[in-house]
Short mmCIF file of C-alpha atoms in Angstrom, two decimals:
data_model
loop_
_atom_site.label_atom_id
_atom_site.label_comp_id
_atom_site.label_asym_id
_atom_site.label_seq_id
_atom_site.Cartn_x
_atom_site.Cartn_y
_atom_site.Cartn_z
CA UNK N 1389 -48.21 -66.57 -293.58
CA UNK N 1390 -44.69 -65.99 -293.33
CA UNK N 1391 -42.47 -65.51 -296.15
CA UNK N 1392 -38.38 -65.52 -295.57
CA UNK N 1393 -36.00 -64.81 -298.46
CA UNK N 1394 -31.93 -65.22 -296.96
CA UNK N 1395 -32.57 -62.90 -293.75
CA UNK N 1396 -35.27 -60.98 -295.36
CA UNK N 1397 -39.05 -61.82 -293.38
CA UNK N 1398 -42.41 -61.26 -294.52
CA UNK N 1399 -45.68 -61.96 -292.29
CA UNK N 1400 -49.27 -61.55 -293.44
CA UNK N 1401 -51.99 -62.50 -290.78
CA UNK N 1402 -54.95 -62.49 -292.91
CA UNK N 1403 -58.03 -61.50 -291.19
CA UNK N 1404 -56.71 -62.74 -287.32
CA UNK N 1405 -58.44 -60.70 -284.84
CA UNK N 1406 -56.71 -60.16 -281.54
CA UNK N 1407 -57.33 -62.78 -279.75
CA UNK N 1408 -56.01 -65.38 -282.03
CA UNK N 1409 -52.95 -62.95 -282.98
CA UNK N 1410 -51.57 -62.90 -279.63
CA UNK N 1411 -51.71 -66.32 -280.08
CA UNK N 1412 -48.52 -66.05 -282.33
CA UNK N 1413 -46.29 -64.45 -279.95
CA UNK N 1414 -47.43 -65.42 -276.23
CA UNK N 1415 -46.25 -67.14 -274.56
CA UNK N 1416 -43.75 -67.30 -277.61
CA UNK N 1417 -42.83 -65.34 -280.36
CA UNK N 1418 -43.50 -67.91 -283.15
CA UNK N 1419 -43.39 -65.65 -286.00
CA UNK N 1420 -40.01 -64.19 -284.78
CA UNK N 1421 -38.79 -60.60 -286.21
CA UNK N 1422 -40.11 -59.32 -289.45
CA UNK N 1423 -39.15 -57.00 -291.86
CA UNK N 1424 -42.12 -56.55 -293.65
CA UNK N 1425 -45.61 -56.65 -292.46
CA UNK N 1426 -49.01 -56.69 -294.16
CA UNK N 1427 -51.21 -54.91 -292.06
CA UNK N 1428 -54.17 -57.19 -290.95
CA UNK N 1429 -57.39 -57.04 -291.54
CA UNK N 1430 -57.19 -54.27 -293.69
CA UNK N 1431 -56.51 -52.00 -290.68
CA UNK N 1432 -59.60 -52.71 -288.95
CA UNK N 1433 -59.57 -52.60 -285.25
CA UNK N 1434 -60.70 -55.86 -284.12
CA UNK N 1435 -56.94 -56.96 -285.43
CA UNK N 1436 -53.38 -55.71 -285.19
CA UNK N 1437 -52.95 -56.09 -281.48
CA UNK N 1438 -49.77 -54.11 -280.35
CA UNK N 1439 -48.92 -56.77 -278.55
CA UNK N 1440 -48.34 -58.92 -281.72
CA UNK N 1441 -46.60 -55.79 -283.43
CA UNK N 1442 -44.38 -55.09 -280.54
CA UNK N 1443 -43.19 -58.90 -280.68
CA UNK N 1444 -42.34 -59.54 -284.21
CA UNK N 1445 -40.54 -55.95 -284.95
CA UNK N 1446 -41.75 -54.64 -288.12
CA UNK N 1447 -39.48 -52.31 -290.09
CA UNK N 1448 -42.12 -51.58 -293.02
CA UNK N 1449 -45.86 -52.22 -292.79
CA UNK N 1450 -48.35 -52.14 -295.91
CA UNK N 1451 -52.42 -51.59 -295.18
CA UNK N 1452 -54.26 -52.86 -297.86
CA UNK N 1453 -56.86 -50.49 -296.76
CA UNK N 1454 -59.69 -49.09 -298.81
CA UNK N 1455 -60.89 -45.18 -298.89
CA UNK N 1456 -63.44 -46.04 -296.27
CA UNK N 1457 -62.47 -49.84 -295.20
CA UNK N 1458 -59.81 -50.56 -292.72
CA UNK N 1459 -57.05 -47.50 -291.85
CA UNK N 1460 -58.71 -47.39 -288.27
CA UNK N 1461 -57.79 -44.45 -286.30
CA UNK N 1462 -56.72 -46.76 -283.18
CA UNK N 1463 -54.57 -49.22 -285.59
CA UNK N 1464 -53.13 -45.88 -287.41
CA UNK N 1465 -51.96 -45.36 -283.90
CA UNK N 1466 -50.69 -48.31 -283.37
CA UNK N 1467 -48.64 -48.08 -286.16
CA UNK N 1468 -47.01 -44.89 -285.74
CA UNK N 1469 -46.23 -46.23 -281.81
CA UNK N 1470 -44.70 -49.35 -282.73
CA UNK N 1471 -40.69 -48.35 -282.30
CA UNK N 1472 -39.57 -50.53 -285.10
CA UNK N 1473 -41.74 -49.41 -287.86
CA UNK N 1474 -39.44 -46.72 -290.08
CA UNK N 1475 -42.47 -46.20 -292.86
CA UNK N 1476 -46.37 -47.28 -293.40
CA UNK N 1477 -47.73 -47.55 -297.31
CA UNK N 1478 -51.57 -47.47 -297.68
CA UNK N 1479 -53.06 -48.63 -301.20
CA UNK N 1480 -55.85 -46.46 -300.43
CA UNK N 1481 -55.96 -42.64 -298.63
CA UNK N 1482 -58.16 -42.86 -295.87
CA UNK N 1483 -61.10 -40.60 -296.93
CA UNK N 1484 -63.92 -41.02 -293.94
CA UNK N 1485 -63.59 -37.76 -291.60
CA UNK N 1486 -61.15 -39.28 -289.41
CA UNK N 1487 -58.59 -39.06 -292.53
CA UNK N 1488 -57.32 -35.90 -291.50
CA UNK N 1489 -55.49 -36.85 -289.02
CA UNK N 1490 -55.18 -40.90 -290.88
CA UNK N 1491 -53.29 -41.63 -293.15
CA UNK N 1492 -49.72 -41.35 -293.94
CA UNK N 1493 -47.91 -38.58 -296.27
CA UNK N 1494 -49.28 -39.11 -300.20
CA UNK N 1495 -46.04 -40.42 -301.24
CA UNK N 1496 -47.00 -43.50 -298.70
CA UNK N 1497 -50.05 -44.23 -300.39
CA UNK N 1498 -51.09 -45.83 -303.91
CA UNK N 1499 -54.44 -44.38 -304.86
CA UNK N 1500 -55.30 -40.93 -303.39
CA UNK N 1501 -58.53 -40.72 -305.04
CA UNK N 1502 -62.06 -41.93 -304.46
CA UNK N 1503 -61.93 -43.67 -307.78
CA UNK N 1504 -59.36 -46.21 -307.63
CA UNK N 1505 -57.01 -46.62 -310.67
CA UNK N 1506 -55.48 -49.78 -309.39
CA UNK N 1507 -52.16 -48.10 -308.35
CA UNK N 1508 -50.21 -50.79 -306.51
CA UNK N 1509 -47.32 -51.27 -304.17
CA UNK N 1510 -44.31 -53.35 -304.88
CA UNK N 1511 -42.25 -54.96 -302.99
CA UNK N 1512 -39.04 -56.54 -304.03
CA UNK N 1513 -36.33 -58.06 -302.19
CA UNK N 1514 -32.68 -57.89 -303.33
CA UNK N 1515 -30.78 -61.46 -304.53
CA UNK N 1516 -28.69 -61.05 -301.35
CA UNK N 1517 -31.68 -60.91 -299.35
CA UNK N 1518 -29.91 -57.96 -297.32
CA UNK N 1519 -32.52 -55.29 -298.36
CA UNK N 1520 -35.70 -54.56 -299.83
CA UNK N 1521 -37.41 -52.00 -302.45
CA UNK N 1522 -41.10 -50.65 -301.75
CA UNK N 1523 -42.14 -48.88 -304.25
CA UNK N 1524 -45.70 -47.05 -306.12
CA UNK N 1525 -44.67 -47.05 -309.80
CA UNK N 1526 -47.82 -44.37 -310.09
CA UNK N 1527 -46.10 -42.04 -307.63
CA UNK N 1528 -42.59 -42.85 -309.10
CA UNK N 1529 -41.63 -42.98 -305.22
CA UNK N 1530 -39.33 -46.08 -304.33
CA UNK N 1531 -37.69 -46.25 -301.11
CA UNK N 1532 -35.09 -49.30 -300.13
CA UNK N 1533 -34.43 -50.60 -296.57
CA UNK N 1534 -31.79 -52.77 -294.75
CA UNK N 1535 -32.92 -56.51 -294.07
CA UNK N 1536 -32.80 -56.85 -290.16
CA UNK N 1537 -30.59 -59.36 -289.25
CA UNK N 1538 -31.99 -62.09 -287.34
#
């Protein structure tokens, strides 16, 4: 799925694994440059080939992750080594052992706890379409970004 608004880009994957992901951007980038992108595959590792995140350019990418689903160690990686990428959001802290070293700072992520209170991130995109808000009400953190332009 790929959402534009003006020069603002979204792209959401689904569940894609690799193999099919690459796919979208070899031997041609047919999703293009994104600003936004929704991690796939809840951060698992059989998806979010660097290949695909290299290509399409990311700015912001939200894992819709739970406190022991997705948030893989090598797709955390992948993340922070994508060039492009200026912030991740989680909707869940990583809490298996490996989320030590996992997840991104609290003010990234919408529930911290085990229990989830159904903390959400929003996402809104100016009228102009030349920037963007992410924001976790419950953590009254909001932090706006320049659309790309394409």
């Amino acid at each position: 799925l790929r959402v534009s608004f003006g020069d603002w880009r979204f792209f959401d994957a689904g569940d894609l694994t690799w193999n099919q992901e690459s796919r979208l951007v070899c031997p041609r980038n047919l999703v293009g440059a994104v600003d936004v992108y929704q991690v796939t595959h809840h951060g698992l590792d059989a998806s979010n080939n660097p290949v695909v995140l290299r290509s399409i350019q990311p700015r912001v990418a939200i894992m819709n992750n739970g406190t022991t689903k997705g948030c893989m160690p090598e797709v955390f990686e992948t993340l922070q080594q994508t060039r492009s990428i200026q912030a991740v959001y989680q909707v869940h802290k990583n809490l298996r052992p490996d989320g030590t070293t996992n997840n991104v700072p609290d003010e990234y992520i919408a529930n911290r706890e085990r229990e989830c209170r159904g903390h959400f991130i929003r996402l809104s995109v100016d009228p102009s379409g030349k920037s963007y808000t992410v924001a976790i009400p419950a953590n009254r953190h909001e932090r706006t970004f320049e659309t790309t332009a394409k």
